[in-house]
PDB file of C-alpha atoms and ligand atoms in Angstrom:
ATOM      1  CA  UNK A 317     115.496  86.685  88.742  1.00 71.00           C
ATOM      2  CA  UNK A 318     112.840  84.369  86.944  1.00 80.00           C
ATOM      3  CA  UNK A 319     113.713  83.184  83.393  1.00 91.00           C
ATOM      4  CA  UNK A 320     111.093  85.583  81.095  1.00 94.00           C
ATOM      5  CA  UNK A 321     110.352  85.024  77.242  1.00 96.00           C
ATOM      6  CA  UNK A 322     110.254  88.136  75.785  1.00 97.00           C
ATOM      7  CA  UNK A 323     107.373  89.044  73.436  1.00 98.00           C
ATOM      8  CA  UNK A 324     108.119  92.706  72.493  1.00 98.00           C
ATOM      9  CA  UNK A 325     111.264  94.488  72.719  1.00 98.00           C
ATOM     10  CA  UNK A 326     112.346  97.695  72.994  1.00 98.00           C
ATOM     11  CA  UNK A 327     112.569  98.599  69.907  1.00 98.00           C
ATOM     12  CA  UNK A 328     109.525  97.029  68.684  1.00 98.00           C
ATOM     13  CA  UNK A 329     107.727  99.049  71.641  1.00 98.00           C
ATOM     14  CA  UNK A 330     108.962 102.246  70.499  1.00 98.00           C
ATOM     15  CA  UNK A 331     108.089 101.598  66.927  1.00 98.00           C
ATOM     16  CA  UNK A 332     104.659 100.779  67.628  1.00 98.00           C
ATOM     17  CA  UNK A 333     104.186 104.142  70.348  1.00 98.00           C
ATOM     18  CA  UNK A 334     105.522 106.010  67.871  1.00 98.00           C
ATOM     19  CA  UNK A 335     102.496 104.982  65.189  1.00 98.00           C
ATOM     20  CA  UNK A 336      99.766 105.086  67.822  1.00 98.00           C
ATOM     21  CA  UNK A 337     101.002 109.202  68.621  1.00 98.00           C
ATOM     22  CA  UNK A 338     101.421 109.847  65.007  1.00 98.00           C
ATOM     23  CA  UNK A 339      97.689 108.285  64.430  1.00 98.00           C
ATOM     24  CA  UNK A 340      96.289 110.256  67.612  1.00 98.00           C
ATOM     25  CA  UNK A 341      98.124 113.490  66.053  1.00 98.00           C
ATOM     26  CA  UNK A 342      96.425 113.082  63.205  1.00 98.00           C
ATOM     27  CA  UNK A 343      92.694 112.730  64.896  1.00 98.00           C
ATOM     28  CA  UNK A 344      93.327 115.856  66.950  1.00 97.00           C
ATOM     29  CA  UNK A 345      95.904 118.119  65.372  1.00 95.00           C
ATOM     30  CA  UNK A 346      95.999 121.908  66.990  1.00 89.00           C
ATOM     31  CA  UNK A 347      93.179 121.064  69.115  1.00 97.00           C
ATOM     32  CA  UNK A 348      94.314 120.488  72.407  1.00 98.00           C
ATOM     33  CA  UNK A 349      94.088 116.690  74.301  1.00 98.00           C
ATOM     34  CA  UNK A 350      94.341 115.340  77.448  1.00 98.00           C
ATOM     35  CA  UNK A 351      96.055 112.113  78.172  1.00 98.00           C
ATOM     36  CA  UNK A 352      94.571 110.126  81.566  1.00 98.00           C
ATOM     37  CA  UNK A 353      97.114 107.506  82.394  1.00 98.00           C
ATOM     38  CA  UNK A 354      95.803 104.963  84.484  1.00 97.00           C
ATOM     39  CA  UNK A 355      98.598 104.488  87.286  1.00 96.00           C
ATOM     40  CA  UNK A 356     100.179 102.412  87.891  1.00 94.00           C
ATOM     41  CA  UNK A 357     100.678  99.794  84.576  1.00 95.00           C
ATOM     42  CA  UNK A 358     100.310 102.617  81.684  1.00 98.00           C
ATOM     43  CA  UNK A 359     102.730 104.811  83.209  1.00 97.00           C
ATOM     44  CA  UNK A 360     105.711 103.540  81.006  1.00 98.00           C
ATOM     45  CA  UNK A 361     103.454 103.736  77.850  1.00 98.00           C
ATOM     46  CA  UNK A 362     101.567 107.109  78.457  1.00 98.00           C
ATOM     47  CA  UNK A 363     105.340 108.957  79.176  1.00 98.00           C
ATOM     48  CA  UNK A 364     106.553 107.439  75.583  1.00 98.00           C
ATOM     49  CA  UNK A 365     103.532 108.232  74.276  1.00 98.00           C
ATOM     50  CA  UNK A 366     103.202 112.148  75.294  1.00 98.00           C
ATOM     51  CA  UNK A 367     106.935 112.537  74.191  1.00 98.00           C
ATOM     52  CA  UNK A 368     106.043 111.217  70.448  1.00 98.00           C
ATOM     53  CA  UNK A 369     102.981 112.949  70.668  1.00 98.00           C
ATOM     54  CA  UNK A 370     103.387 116.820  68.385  1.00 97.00           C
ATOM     55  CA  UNK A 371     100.603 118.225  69.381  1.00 97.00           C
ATOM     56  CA  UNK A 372      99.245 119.913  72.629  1.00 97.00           C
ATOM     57  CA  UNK A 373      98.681 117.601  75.551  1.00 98.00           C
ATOM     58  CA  UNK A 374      97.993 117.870  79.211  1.00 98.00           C
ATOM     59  CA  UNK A 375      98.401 114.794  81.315  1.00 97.00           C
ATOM     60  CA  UNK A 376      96.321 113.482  83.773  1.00 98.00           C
ATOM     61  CA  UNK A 377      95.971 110.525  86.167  1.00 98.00           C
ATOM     62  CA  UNK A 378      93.712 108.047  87.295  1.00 97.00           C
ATOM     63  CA  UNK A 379      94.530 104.786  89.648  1.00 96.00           C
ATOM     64  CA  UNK A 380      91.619 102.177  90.114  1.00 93.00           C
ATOM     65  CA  UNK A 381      92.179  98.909  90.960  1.00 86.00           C
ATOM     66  CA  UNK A 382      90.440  94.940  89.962  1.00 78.00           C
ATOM     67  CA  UNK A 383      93.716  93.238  90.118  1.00 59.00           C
ATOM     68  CA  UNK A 384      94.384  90.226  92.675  1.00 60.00           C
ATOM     69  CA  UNK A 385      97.338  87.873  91.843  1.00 55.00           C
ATOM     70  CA  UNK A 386      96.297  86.851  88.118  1.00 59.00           C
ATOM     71  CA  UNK A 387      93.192  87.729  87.850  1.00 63.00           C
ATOM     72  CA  UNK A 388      90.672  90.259  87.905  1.00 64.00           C
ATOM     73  CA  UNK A 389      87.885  90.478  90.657  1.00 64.00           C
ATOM     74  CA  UNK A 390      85.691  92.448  88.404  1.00 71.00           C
ATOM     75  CA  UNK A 391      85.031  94.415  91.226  1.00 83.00           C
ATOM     76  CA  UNK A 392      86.673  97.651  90.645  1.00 89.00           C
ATOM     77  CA  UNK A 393      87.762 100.303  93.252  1.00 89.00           C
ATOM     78  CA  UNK A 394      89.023 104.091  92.674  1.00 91.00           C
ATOM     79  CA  UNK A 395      91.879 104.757  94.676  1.00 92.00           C
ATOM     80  CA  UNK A 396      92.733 108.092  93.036  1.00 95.00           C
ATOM     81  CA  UNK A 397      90.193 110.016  91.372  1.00 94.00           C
ATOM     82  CA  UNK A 398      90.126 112.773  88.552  1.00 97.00           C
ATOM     83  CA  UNK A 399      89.019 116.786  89.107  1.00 97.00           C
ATOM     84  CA  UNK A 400      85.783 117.102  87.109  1.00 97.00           C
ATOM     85  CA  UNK A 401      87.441 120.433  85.948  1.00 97.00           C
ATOM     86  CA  UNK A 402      90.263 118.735  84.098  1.00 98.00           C
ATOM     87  CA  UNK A 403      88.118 116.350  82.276  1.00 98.00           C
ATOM     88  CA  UNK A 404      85.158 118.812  81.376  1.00 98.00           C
ATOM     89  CA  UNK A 405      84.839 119.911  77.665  1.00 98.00           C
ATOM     90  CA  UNK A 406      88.218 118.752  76.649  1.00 98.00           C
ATOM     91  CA  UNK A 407      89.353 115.711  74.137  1.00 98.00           C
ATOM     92  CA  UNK A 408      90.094 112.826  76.253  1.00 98.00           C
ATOM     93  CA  UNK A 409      92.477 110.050  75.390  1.00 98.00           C
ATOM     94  CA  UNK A 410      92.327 107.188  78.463  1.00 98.00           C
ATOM     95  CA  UNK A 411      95.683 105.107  78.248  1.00 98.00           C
ATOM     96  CA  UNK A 412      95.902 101.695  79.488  1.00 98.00           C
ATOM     97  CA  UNK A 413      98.327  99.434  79.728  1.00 97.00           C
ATOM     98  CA  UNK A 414      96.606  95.924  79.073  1.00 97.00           C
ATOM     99  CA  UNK A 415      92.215  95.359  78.366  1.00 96.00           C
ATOM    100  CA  UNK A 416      91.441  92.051  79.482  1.00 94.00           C
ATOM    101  CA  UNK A 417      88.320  91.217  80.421  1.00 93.00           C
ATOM    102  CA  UNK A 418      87.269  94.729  79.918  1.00 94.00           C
ATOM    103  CA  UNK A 419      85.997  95.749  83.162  1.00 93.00           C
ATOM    104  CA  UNK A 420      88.330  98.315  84.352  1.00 94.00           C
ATOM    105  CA  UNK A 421      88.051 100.069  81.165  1.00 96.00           C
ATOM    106  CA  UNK A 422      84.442 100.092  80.661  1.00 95.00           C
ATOM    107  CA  UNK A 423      84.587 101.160  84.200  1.00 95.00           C
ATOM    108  CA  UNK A 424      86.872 104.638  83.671  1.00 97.00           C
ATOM    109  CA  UNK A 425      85.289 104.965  80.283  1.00 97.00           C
ATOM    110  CA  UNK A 426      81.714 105.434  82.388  1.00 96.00           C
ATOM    111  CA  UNK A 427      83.445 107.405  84.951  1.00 97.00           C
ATOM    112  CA  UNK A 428      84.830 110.018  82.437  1.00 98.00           C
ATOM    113  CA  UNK A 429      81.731 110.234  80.141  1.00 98.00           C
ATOM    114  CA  UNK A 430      79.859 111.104  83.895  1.00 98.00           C
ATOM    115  CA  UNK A 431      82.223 114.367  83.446  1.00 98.00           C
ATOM    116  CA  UNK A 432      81.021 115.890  79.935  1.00 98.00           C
ATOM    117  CA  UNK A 433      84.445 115.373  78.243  1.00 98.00           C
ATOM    118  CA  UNK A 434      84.256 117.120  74.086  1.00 98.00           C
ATOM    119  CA  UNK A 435      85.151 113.281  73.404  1.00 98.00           C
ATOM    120  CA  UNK A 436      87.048 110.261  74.878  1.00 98.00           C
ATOM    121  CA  UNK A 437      89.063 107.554  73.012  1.00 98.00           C
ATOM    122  CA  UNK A 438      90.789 104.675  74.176  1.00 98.00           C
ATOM    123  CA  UNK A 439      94.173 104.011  73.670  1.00 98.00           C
ATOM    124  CA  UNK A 440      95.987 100.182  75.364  1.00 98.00           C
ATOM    125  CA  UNK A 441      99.092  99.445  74.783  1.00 98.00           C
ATOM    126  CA  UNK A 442      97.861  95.402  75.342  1.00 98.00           C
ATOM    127  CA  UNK A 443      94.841  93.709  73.820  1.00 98.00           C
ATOM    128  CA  UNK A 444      93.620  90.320  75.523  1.00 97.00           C
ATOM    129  CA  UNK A 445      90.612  90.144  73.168  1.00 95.00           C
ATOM    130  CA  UNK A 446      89.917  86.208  73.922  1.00 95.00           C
ATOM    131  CA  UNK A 447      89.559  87.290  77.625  1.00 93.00           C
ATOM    132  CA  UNK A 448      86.691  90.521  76.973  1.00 94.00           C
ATOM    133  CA  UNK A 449      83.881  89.508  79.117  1.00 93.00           C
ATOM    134  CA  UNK A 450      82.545  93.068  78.807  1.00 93.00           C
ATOM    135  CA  UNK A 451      81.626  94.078  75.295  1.00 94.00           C
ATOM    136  CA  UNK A 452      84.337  97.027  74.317  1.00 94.00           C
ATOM    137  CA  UNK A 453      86.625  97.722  71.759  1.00 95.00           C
ATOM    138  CA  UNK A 454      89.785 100.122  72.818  1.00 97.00           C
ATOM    139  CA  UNK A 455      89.748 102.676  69.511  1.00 98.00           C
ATOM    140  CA  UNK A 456      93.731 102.229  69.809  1.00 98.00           C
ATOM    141  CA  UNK A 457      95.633  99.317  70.534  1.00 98.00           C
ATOM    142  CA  UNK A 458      99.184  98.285  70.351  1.00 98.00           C
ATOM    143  CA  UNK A 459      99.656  94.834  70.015  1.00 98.00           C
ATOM    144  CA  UNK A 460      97.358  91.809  70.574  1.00 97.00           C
ATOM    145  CA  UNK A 461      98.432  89.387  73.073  1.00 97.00           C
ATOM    146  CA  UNK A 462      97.198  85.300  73.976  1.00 95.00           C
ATOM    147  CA  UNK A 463      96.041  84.511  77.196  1.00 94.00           C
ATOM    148  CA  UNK A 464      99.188  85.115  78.759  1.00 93.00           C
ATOM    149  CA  UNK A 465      99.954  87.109  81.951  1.00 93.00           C
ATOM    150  CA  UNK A 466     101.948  89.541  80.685  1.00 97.00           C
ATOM    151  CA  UNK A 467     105.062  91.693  82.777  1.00 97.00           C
ATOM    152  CA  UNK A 468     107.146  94.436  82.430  1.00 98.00           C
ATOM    153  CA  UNK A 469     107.405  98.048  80.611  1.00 98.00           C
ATOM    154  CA  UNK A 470     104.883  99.370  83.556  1.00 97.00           C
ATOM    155  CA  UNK A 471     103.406  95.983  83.874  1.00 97.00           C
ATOM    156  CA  UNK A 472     103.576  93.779  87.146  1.00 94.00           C
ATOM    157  CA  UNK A 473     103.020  90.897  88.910  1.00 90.00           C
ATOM    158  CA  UNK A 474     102.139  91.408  92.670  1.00 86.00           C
ATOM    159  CA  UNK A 475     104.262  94.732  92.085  1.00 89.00           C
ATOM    160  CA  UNK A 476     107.302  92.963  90.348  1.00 93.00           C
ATOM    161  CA  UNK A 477     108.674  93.343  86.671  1.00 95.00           C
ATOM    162  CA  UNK A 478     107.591  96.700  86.232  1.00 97.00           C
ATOM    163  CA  UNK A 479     111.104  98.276  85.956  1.00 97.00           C
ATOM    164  CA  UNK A 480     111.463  95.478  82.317  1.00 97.00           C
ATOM    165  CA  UNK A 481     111.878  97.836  79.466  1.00 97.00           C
ATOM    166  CA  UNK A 482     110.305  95.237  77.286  1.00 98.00           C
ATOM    167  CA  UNK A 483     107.415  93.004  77.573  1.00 98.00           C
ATOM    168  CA  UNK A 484     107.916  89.281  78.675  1.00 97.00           C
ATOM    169  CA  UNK A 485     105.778  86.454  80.534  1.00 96.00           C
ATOM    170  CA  UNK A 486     107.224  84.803  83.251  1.00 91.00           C
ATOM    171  CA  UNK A 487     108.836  80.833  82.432  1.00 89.00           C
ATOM    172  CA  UNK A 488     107.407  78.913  85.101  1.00 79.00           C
ATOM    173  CA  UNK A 489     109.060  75.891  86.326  1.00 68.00           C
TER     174      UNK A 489
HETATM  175  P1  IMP B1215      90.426  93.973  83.114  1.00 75.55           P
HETATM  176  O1  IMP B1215      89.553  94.801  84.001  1.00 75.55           O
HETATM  177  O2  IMP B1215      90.189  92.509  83.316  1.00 75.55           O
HETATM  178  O3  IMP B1215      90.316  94.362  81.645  1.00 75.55           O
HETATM  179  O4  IMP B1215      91.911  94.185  83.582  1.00 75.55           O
HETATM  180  C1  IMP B1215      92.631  95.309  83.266  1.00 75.55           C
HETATM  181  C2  IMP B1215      93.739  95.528  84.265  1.00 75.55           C
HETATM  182  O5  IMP B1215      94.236  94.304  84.809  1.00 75.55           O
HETATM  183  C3  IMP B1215      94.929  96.162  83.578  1.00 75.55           C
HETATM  184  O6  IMP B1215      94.868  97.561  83.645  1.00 75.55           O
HETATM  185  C4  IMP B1215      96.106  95.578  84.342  1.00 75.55           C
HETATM  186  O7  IMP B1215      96.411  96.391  85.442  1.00 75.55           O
HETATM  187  C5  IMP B1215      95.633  94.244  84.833  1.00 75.55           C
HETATM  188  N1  IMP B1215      96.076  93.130  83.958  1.00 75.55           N
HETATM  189  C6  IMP B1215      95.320  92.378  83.125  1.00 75.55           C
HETATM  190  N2  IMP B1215      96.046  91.452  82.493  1.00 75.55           N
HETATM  191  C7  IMP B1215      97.316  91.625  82.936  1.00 75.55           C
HETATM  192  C8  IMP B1215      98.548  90.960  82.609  1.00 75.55           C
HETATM  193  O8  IMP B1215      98.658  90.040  81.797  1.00 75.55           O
HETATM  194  N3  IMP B1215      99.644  91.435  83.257  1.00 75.55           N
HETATM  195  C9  IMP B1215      99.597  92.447  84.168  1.00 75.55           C
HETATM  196  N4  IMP B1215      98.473  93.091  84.473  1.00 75.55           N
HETATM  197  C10 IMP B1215      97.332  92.684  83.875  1.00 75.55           C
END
């Protein structure tokens, strides 16, 4: 295995998933939400999250795609789409693992609002503000991160280093 620095741990993760639930709790309390996890990087993230979360929540999911290698095409693709039924008058909270340029997200955020959602927040777990080419702010977001390719807790590169229960960048020789 590659030598990786890690940047978060564990328990650092947890800590921080465990604000972001209590602050989406407190936005929403006994009205009911529904969390779309984008597959397949927020998966880690958007389980912890919906288990620290107290109030009601009904989980959804959403796969697109942008990603080659590094970097992001810009182009983005929907490989697995949402029912318009699901989405339709309810409180939606999109979880993503990692807004970089902001493409993908400004993408899923237009493709939800096209559904007549009550409301729609964003929640990353990853902020690469330096990178944003698009103009948009995620309304929750766990840590800021450099220009760094990030891996692990959900996170890959070319499908690797997802299974890392903490969040690391590759040492490259
Ligand atoms: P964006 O469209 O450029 O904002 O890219 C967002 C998507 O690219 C994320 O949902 C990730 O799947 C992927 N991505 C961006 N940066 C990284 C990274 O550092 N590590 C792994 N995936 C990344």
């Amino acid at each position: 295995m590659d030598q990786i620095n890690v940047l978060f741990t564990e328990e650092e993760i947890r800590k921080r998933v465990k604000e972001i639930a209590n602050s989406l709790y407190e936005r929403y309390h006994d009205e009911e939400v529904v969390f779309v996890c984008t597959l397949k990087g927020a998966v880690f993230f958007a389980c912890d999250l919906l288990k620290e979360y107290k109030g009601d929540a009904r989980f959804e999911f959403l796969r697109v795609s942008s990603y080659e290698g590094e970097s992001s095409t810009g182009r983005i693709s929907l490989k697995l789409p949402l029912k318009a039924e699901n989405i339709y008058n309810q409180h939606v909270v999109i979880v993503e693992d990692i807004v970089d340029t902001g493409y993908t997200l400004d993408y899923i955020r237009k493709y939800i609002s096209d559904m007549h959602p009550k409301s729609i927040v964003e929640c990353t777990l990853l902020d690469k503000k330096s990178r944003r080419v698009v103009s948009i702010e995620p309304t929750y977001s766990g840590f800021v991160v450099d220009d760094l390719f990030v891996i692990g807790y959900g996170l890959d590169y070319n499908q690797k280093y997802r299974n890392l229960p903490y969040i690391g960048v590759v040492v490259k020789e």
